[in-house]
Short mmCIF file of C-alpha atoms and ligand atoms in Angstrom, two decimals:
data_model
loop_
_atom_site.label_atom_id
_atom_site.label_comp_id
_atom_site.label_asym_id
_atom_site.label_seq_id
_atom_site.Cartn_x
_atom_site.Cartn_y
_atom_site.Cartn_z
CA MET A 28 191.11 336.80 99.87
CA LYS A 29 193.32 335.18 102.53
CA ILE A 30 190.81 336.02 105.23
CA TRP A 31 187.96 334.63 103.18
CA LEU A 32 189.84 331.38 102.59
CA GLY A 33 190.49 331.07 106.31
CA ALA A 34 186.85 331.49 107.15
CA ALA A 35 185.86 328.98 104.48
CA ALA A 36 188.33 326.45 105.81
CA ALA A 37 187.03 326.96 109.34
CA ALA A 38 183.46 326.50 108.11
CA LEU A 39 184.48 323.31 106.35
CA ILE A 40 186.12 321.88 109.47
CA PHE A 41 183.07 322.85 111.52
CA ALA A 42 180.73 321.23 109.01
CA SER A 43 182.74 318.02 108.82
CA SER A 44 182.80 317.60 112.59
CA ALA A 45 179.08 318.27 112.95
CA ALA A 46 177.93 315.97 110.14
CA ALA A 47 177.47 312.21 110.43
CA ASP A 48 180.91 310.94 111.32
CA THR A 49 182.76 307.95 112.56
CA ILE A 50 183.73 308.66 116.16
CA LYS A 51 186.84 306.78 117.14
CA VAL A 52 187.48 305.45 120.65
CA GLY A 53 191.05 304.36 121.42
CA VAL A 54 191.17 301.50 123.93
CA ILE A 55 194.46 300.62 125.64
CA GLY A 56 194.76 297.34 127.54
CA PRO A 57 196.64 294.05 127.88
CA PHE A 58 195.61 292.07 124.79
CA SER A 59 198.61 289.72 124.71
CA GLY A 60 200.93 288.19 127.29
CA PRO A 61 200.11 286.97 130.82
CA PHE A 62 197.23 289.44 131.33
CA ALA A 63 195.63 288.92 127.89
CA LEU A 64 192.50 287.47 129.47
CA GLN A 65 191.86 290.79 131.23
CA GLY A 66 192.10 292.68 127.92
CA LYS A 67 189.89 290.09 126.28
CA ASN A 68 187.30 290.99 128.90
CA PHE A 69 187.52 294.69 127.93
CA LYS A 70 186.76 293.62 124.38
CA ALA A 71 183.93 291.29 125.45
CA GLY A 72 182.30 294.13 127.41
CA ILE A 73 182.63 296.55 124.47
CA ASP A 74 181.30 293.98 122.00
CA ALA A 75 178.40 293.21 124.37
CA TRP A 76 177.62 296.95 124.38
CA PHE A 77 177.53 297.03 120.56
CA ALA A 78 175.47 293.81 120.40
CA LEU A 79 172.80 295.15 122.77
CA HIS A 80 172.78 298.86 121.80
CA GLY A 81 174.22 299.07 118.28
CA LYS A 82 177.16 301.06 116.96
CA SER A 83 175.26 304.29 116.23
CA VAL A 84 174.80 307.29 118.47
CA GLY A 85 172.50 309.72 116.68
CA ASP A 86 173.90 310.05 113.15
CA HIS A 87 177.33 308.92 114.24
CA THR A 88 179.01 305.53 114.12
CA VAL A 89 181.32 304.46 116.92
CA GLU A 90 184.54 302.65 116.03
CA VAL A 91 186.94 301.19 118.59
CA VAL A 92 190.68 301.12 117.89
CA TYR A 93 192.61 298.77 120.19
CA ARG A 94 196.22 299.12 121.33
CA ASP A 95 198.11 296.46 123.30
CA VAL A 96 200.14 297.17 126.46
CA PRO A 97 200.80 293.63 127.74
CA GLN A 98 202.04 294.52 131.24
CA ALA A 99 202.07 297.73 133.29
CA ASP A 100 204.28 299.96 131.11
CA PRO A 101 203.64 303.70 131.46
CA ALA A 102 206.04 304.76 128.67
CA GLN A 103 204.44 302.42 126.15
CA SER A 104 200.94 303.44 127.26
CA LYS A 105 201.76 307.14 126.83
CA ALA A 106 203.31 306.59 123.39
CA LEU A 107 200.29 304.60 122.21
CA ALA A 108 197.84 307.15 123.65
CA GLN A 109 199.72 309.86 121.72
CA GLU A 110 199.63 307.81 118.52
CA LEU A 111 195.89 307.20 118.96
CA VAL A 112 195.22 310.90 119.40
CA VAL A 113 197.54 312.26 116.69
CA LYS A 114 197.42 309.60 113.97
CA GLU A 115 194.14 307.81 114.56
CA LYS A 116 192.37 311.01 115.64
CA VAL A 117 190.43 309.27 118.39
CA GLN A 118 187.98 311.53 120.21
CA TYR A 119 188.02 309.36 123.34
CA LEU A 120 190.64 307.35 125.19
CA ALA A 121 189.46 304.38 127.26
CA GLY A 122 190.42 301.02 128.76
CA PHE A 123 193.56 301.11 130.99
CA TYR A 124 193.84 297.94 133.04
CA PHE A 125 196.88 298.99 135.09
CA THR A 126 197.14 302.20 137.13
CA PRO A 127 200.60 303.26 135.82
CA ASP A 128 199.26 303.07 132.24
CA ALA A 129 196.28 305.30 133.05
CA MET A 130 198.41 307.79 135.02
CA ALA A 131 200.90 308.12 132.14
CA ALA A 132 198.22 309.15 129.63
CA THR A 133 196.50 311.81 131.78
CA PRO A 134 198.91 314.68 130.90
CA LEU A 135 197.85 314.39 127.22
CA LEU A 136 194.14 314.88 127.73
CA LYS A 137 193.83 318.65 128.10
CA GLN A 138 195.84 319.65 125.04
CA ALA A 139 194.37 316.86 122.94
CA ASN A 140 190.83 317.82 124.03
CA VAL A 141 190.11 314.15 124.75
CA PRO A 142 188.21 312.63 127.70
CA MET A 143 189.53 309.43 129.27
CA VAL A 144 187.16 306.72 130.50
CA VAL A 145 189.02 304.41 132.88
CA MET A 146 187.52 300.93 132.58
CA ASN A 147 189.65 299.23 135.25
CA ALA A 148 192.65 301.00 136.84
CA ALA A 149 191.76 301.37 140.51
CA THR A 150 194.07 303.81 142.30
CA SER A 151 192.02 306.64 143.81
CA ALA A 152 194.32 309.45 142.62
CA ILE A 153 193.88 308.81 138.87
CA VAL A 154 190.76 311.02 138.67
CA THR A 155 192.68 313.90 140.30
CA LYS A 156 195.31 313.95 137.54
CA SER A 157 193.01 315.57 134.96
CA PRO A 158 189.48 317.01 134.97
CA TYR A 159 188.87 314.91 131.83
CA VAL A 160 189.11 311.52 133.59
CA VAL A 161 185.91 309.58 134.33
CA ARG A 162 186.04 306.09 135.90
CA THR A 163 183.54 303.23 135.50
CA SER A 164 185.43 300.53 137.42
CA PHE A 165 186.14 300.75 141.17
CA THR A 166 188.93 301.79 143.51
CA THR A 167 190.75 299.50 145.90
CA TRP A 168 189.76 301.92 148.70
CA GLN A 169 186.13 301.32 147.70
CA THR A 170 186.46 297.51 147.62
CA SER A 171 188.91 297.01 150.52
CA THR A 172 187.13 299.13 153.13
CA PRO A 173 184.07 296.86 153.70
CA ILE A 174 186.10 293.61 154.00
CA ALA A 175 187.86 294.96 157.11
CA LYS A 176 184.63 295.01 159.14
CA VAL A 177 183.65 291.60 157.72
CA ALA A 178 186.97 290.12 158.91
CA PHE A 179 186.71 291.71 162.37
CA ASP A 180 183.08 290.60 162.80
CA ALA A 181 184.13 287.05 161.85
CA GLY A 182 186.25 287.06 165.03
CA VAL A 183 189.62 287.62 163.36
CA LYS A 184 191.36 290.21 165.57
CA LYS A 185 195.00 290.17 164.37
CA MET A 186 195.80 290.44 160.70
CA ILE A 187 198.73 290.87 158.33
CA SER A 188 198.35 292.92 155.15
CA VAL A 189 200.07 291.74 151.95
CA VAL A 190 199.81 293.86 148.79
CA SER A 191 201.52 294.49 145.45
CA ASP A 192 203.82 297.49 145.83
CA TYR A 193 202.19 300.01 143.50
CA GLY A 194 199.23 302.43 143.50
CA PRO A 195 196.22 300.17 144.02
CA GLY A 196 198.13 297.94 146.48
CA VAL A 197 199.23 300.87 148.64
CA ASP A 198 195.65 302.22 148.53
CA ALA A 199 194.27 298.79 149.50
CA GLU A 200 196.68 298.53 152.44
CA ASN A 201 195.76 302.02 153.68
CA ALA A 202 192.04 301.37 153.26
CA PHE A 203 192.17 298.05 155.07
CA LYS A 204 194.35 299.38 157.90
CA ALA A 205 192.08 302.39 158.47
CA ALA A 206 188.83 300.39 158.55
CA TYR A 207 190.19 297.37 160.44
CA THR A 208 191.81 299.50 163.13
CA ALA A 209 188.62 301.59 163.46
CA ALA A 210 186.67 298.33 163.98
CA GLY A 211 189.05 297.37 166.82
CA GLY A 212 191.45 294.99 165.05
CA THR A 213 195.26 295.04 164.97
CA VAL A 214 197.38 294.95 161.82
CA VAL A 215 200.48 293.11 163.07
CA GLU A 216 202.55 293.60 159.90
CA THR A 217 202.32 295.12 156.43
CA VAL A 218 204.13 293.55 153.48
CA ARG A 219 204.51 295.15 150.04
CA MET A 220 205.67 292.82 147.25
CA PRO A 221 207.18 293.90 143.92
CA LEU A 222 204.52 293.76 141.18
CA ALA A 223 206.48 291.06 139.32
CA THR A 224 206.60 288.65 142.30
CA ASN A 225 205.51 285.15 141.34
CA ASP A 226 207.12 283.01 144.04
CA PHE A 227 204.92 283.51 147.07
CA SER A 228 206.47 280.87 149.41
CA PRO A 229 208.66 283.40 151.28
CA ILE A 230 205.59 285.62 151.78
CA MET A 231 203.60 282.70 153.18
CA GLN A 232 206.47 282.02 155.60
CA ARG A 233 206.28 285.66 156.78
CA VAL A 234 202.55 285.26 157.28
CA LYS A 235 203.17 282.13 159.42
CA ASP A 236 205.90 283.89 161.44
CA SER A 237 203.73 286.96 162.07
CA GLY A 238 201.28 285.00 164.20
CA ALA A 239 198.36 286.73 162.45
CA GLU A 240 194.99 285.01 162.51
CA GLY A 241 194.13 286.34 159.09
CA VAL A 242 195.62 287.77 155.89
CA PHE A 243 194.36 290.76 153.97
CA ALA A 244 195.68 290.66 150.40
CA PHE A 245 195.51 292.66 147.19
CA LEU A 246 197.21 291.87 143.88
CA PRO A 247 196.04 292.83 140.40
CA SER A 248 193.81 290.13 138.92
CA GLY A 249 195.56 287.73 136.57
CA PRO A 250 198.24 285.06 136.93
CA THR A 251 199.41 286.95 140.03
CA THR A 252 196.20 286.44 142.00
CA LEU A 253 195.81 282.82 140.92
CA GLY A 254 199.39 282.10 142.08
CA PHE A 255 198.90 283.89 145.39
CA VAL A 256 195.67 282.13 146.40
CA LYS A 257 197.15 278.76 145.34
CA ALA A 258 200.27 279.42 147.43
CA PHE A 259 198.11 280.39 150.42
CA ASN A 260 196.20 277.12 150.15
CA ASP A 261 199.25 274.94 149.38
CA ASN A 262 201.49 276.31 152.14
CA GLY A 263 199.29 274.94 154.88
CA LEU A 264 198.02 278.35 156.07
CA LYS A 265 194.42 277.50 155.27
CA ALA A 266 194.81 274.11 156.99
CA LYS A 267 196.22 275.93 160.07
CA GLY A 268 193.01 277.97 160.26
CA VAL A 269 194.47 281.26 158.98
CA LYS A 270 191.73 283.13 157.14
CA LEU A 271 192.22 284.98 153.84
CA PHE A 272 190.16 288.14 153.24
CA ALA A 273 190.50 290.23 150.09
CA PRO A 274 188.76 292.41 147.56
CA GLY A 275 187.25 290.39 144.70
CA ASP A 276 190.30 290.71 142.44
CA LEU A 277 191.53 287.51 144.18
CA THR A 278 188.55 285.38 143.19
CA GLN A 279 187.76 286.56 139.66
CA GLU A 280 185.40 284.04 138.09
CA SER A 281 187.86 283.00 135.37
CA ASP A 282 190.27 281.75 138.09
CA LEU A 283 187.70 279.72 140.05
CA PRO A 284 187.94 276.49 138.00
CA ALA A 285 191.74 276.43 138.59
CA LEU A 286 191.36 277.20 142.31
CA GLY A 287 188.70 274.49 142.72
CA GLU A 288 187.64 273.25 146.16
CA SER A 289 190.41 275.15 147.94
CA ALA A 290 188.72 278.52 147.33
CA LEU A 291 185.30 277.32 148.50
CA GLY A 292 183.93 279.59 151.25
CA MET A 293 186.45 282.38 150.64
CA GLN A 294 184.88 285.80 151.29
CA THR A 295 185.67 288.86 149.20
CA THR A 296 184.14 292.30 148.63
CA PHE A 297 183.73 293.69 145.11
CA HIS A 298 181.55 295.76 142.80
CA TYR A 299 180.56 292.95 140.45
CA ALA A 300 179.85 289.24 140.34
CA ILE A 301 178.96 287.42 137.10
CA SER A 302 176.19 285.72 139.12
CA HIS A 303 174.51 289.05 140.05
CA ASP A 304 170.78 288.42 139.82
CA SER A 305 169.11 291.12 137.71
CA PRO A 306 167.54 291.38 134.24
CA GLU A 307 170.24 293.88 133.20
CA ASN A 308 172.99 291.44 134.19
CA LYS A 309 171.29 288.50 132.52
CA ALA A 310 171.21 290.37 129.19
CA PHE A 311 174.80 291.57 129.67
CA VAL A 312 176.24 288.15 130.57
CA GLU A 313 174.44 286.53 127.62
CA ALA A 314 175.90 289.08 125.18
CA ALA A 315 179.38 289.10 126.78
CA ALA A 316 179.50 285.27 126.83
CA LYS A 317 178.82 285.27 123.08
CA ALA A 318 181.54 287.86 122.54
CA ILE A 319 184.24 285.88 124.38
CA SER A 320 185.31 282.51 122.96
CA ASN A 321 184.93 280.69 126.28
CA PRO A 322 182.20 282.00 128.64
CA LYS A 323 184.15 280.60 131.60
CA GLU A 324 186.72 283.33 130.86
CA LEU A 325 184.30 286.16 131.68
CA SER A 326 185.48 288.47 134.44
CA PHE A 327 184.94 291.92 135.94
CA PRO A 328 186.85 294.09 133.41
CA ALA A 329 183.98 293.31 131.01
CA VAL A 330 181.46 295.25 133.10
CA GLY A 331 183.78 298.26 133.51
CA ALA A 332 184.15 298.32 129.71
CA TYR A 333 180.43 297.87 129.05
CA ASP A 334 179.51 300.75 131.37
CA GLY A 335 182.39 302.77 129.95
CA MET A 336 180.79 302.50 126.51
CA TYR A 337 177.50 303.73 127.98
CA VAL A 338 179.29 306.78 129.38
CA ILE A 339 181.02 307.42 126.05
CA SER A 340 177.69 307.12 124.17
CA LYS A 341 176.22 309.75 126.51
CA MET A 342 179.23 311.99 125.85
CA ILE A 343 178.79 311.64 122.07
CA GLU A 344 175.08 312.41 122.45
CA ALA A 345 175.78 315.54 124.51
CA THR A 346 178.40 316.92 122.12
CA GLY A 347 176.52 316.00 118.93
CA GLY A 348 179.66 314.18 117.85
CA LYS A 349 181.86 317.31 118.05
CA GLN A 350 185.17 317.07 119.84
CA ASP A 351 184.63 318.96 123.09
CA ALA A 352 186.13 317.16 126.08
CA GLU A 353 184.88 319.65 128.64
CA LYS A 354 181.28 319.46 127.44
CA ALA A 355 181.49 315.67 127.17
CA VAL A 356 182.71 315.25 130.76
CA GLU A 357 180.27 317.86 132.09
CA ALA A 358 177.40 315.87 130.53
CA VAL A 359 178.10 312.70 132.52
CA LYS A 360 178.67 314.30 135.92
CA GLY A 361 175.85 312.97 138.09
CA LEU A 362 174.74 310.45 135.45
CA SER A 363 172.84 307.55 137.09
CA TRP A 364 171.82 304.27 135.51
CA THR A 365 171.23 300.60 136.24
CA SER A 366 174.44 298.79 135.37
CA PRO A 367 174.64 294.98 135.16
CA ARG A 368 176.32 295.31 138.59
CA GLY A 369 173.43 297.29 140.14
CA PRO A 370 172.58 301.00 140.55
CA VAL A 371 175.47 303.39 139.80
CA THR A 372 176.15 307.14 139.56
CA ILE A 373 179.11 309.12 138.25
CA ASP A 374 179.88 311.28 141.28
CA PRO A 375 179.81 314.86 139.90
CA GLU A 376 182.73 315.98 142.06
CA SER A 377 185.23 313.13 141.69
CA ARG A 378 184.02 311.70 138.32
CA HIS A 379 184.40 308.26 139.94
CA ILE A 380 181.59 305.71 140.05
CA THR A 381 179.41 305.41 143.18
CA GLN A 382 178.06 301.87 143.47
CA THR A 383 177.05 298.95 145.67
CA ILE A 384 179.91 296.84 147.01
CA TYR A 385 178.89 293.23 147.65
CA LEU A 386 180.19 290.70 150.13
CA ARG A 387 180.48 287.44 148.25
CA GLU A 388 181.46 283.88 149.11
CA VAL A 389 182.89 281.32 146.70
CA ALA A 390 180.14 278.70 146.34
CA LYS A 391 179.36 275.71 144.14
CA THR A 392 176.35 275.18 141.89
CA ALA A 393 174.46 271.88 141.71
CA ASP A 394 176.36 271.02 138.51
CA GLY A 395 179.71 271.51 140.26
CA SER A 396 180.86 274.90 138.94
CA TYR A 397 182.20 277.57 141.27
CA TYR A 398 180.88 281.13 141.50
CA ASN A 399 180.94 284.25 143.67
CA LYS A 400 177.66 284.21 145.60
CA GLU A 401 176.52 287.66 146.77
CA ILE A 402 175.53 287.48 150.45
CA LYS A 403 175.44 291.11 151.59
CA SER A 404 175.24 294.59 150.02
CA PHE A 405 176.94 297.83 151.03
CA GLU A 406 174.96 300.38 149.06
CA LYS A 407 175.94 303.76 147.55
CA GLN A 408 179.66 303.43 148.21
CA GLY A 409 181.68 306.41 147.00
CA ASP A 410 185.45 306.42 147.03
CA PRO A 411 186.78 306.82 150.59
CA GLY A 412 190.27 307.14 149.07
CA LEU A 413 189.65 310.63 147.76
CA ALA A 414 188.66 311.99 151.17
CA ALA A 415 191.67 310.24 152.71
CA ALA A 416 194.02 311.82 150.16
CA LYS A 417 192.84 315.36 150.99
C1 PHB B 517 195.38 298.60 138.72
O1 PHB B 517 196.53 298.53 138.25
O2 PHB B 517 194.87 299.68 139.03
C2 PHB B 517 194.61 297.33 138.93
C3 PHB B 517 194.80 296.23 138.10
C4 PHB B 517 194.08 295.05 138.35
C5 PHB B 517 193.21 294.98 139.42
C6 PHB B 517 193.01 296.08 140.24
C7 PHB B 517 193.71 297.25 140.00
O3 PHB B 517 192.55 293.82 139.68
#
């Protein structure tokens, strides 16, 4: 009798997971506080996905459950990821703006049988922390490597590197140093700032004192980047002819109105520009602009989230809605599609996204608004950070 009951219960569980179900996706990001705009862009990208492709995958309905981690806070991220898995019974974890928040949730994945789709966090090593991590954003190795050659070819031979002192900043520094030195340039000094730094005057003084002809800089996009670029312009470095080169985090579109004329001509390398000229991007930007209250607030986390939802929909398709993290991740290894950013592939070995990195320049439209204008493409860029870490 006992045995029979057990089998019946198992059959019931099996039947309920195979039938038409609501599949929950838990999304962790900064939805309040100084970085709220970045979280808002996760939501805009996800809503754009639903607007263009619907909420159904086969017989199943996708539901997103949001959790707020306002600033990098690994303990809070881990607690919320646990709550999402245990109480909300999410089948997928996604989002993660900051590296420490993504890292903190990776130890849960295996036991919970849950894949994680990283929609922003950009430190190379995240994908090595669990075989269930897939990333649809970028790494700072990927975005910072091409700008080194651009800077050297522009005639800037001595540079100082200034980064936020945590995962993606350290990766950016290493990437820049490796590529710039290989090109023939000299890094005269490297500066790592605490993540919470918001007074950049002492840093600008160090830049002046270093005698560098150019600055390489990485900070996570948000109030930090806006403050840094403003300080660079206001401290007379730009006027002195010192050049600023950076990955595109420093010129996210939502910051351009506040930076105004002073950012004009600034060159950055990145995986996505709102201005990218393609039918896929036109449809995406239209839908994402509707999803966000002010279209001028659109920025790159939206595309990482939109593509993340595509990956999750493919995972749901492959598993027929059943919770099977291994099968889900296996199904998207090698997956290629045309993203709003251009052609992309989930590299089957690293589970990180291979994509085109664009050189862009801050330009002005005829009606006076600023944008990142793509001027050169570096195609099929994998993540050099993974090879470097080996
Ligand atoms: C990160 O914490 O990994 C991160 C955050 C914002 C960025 C880039 C990287 O713009």
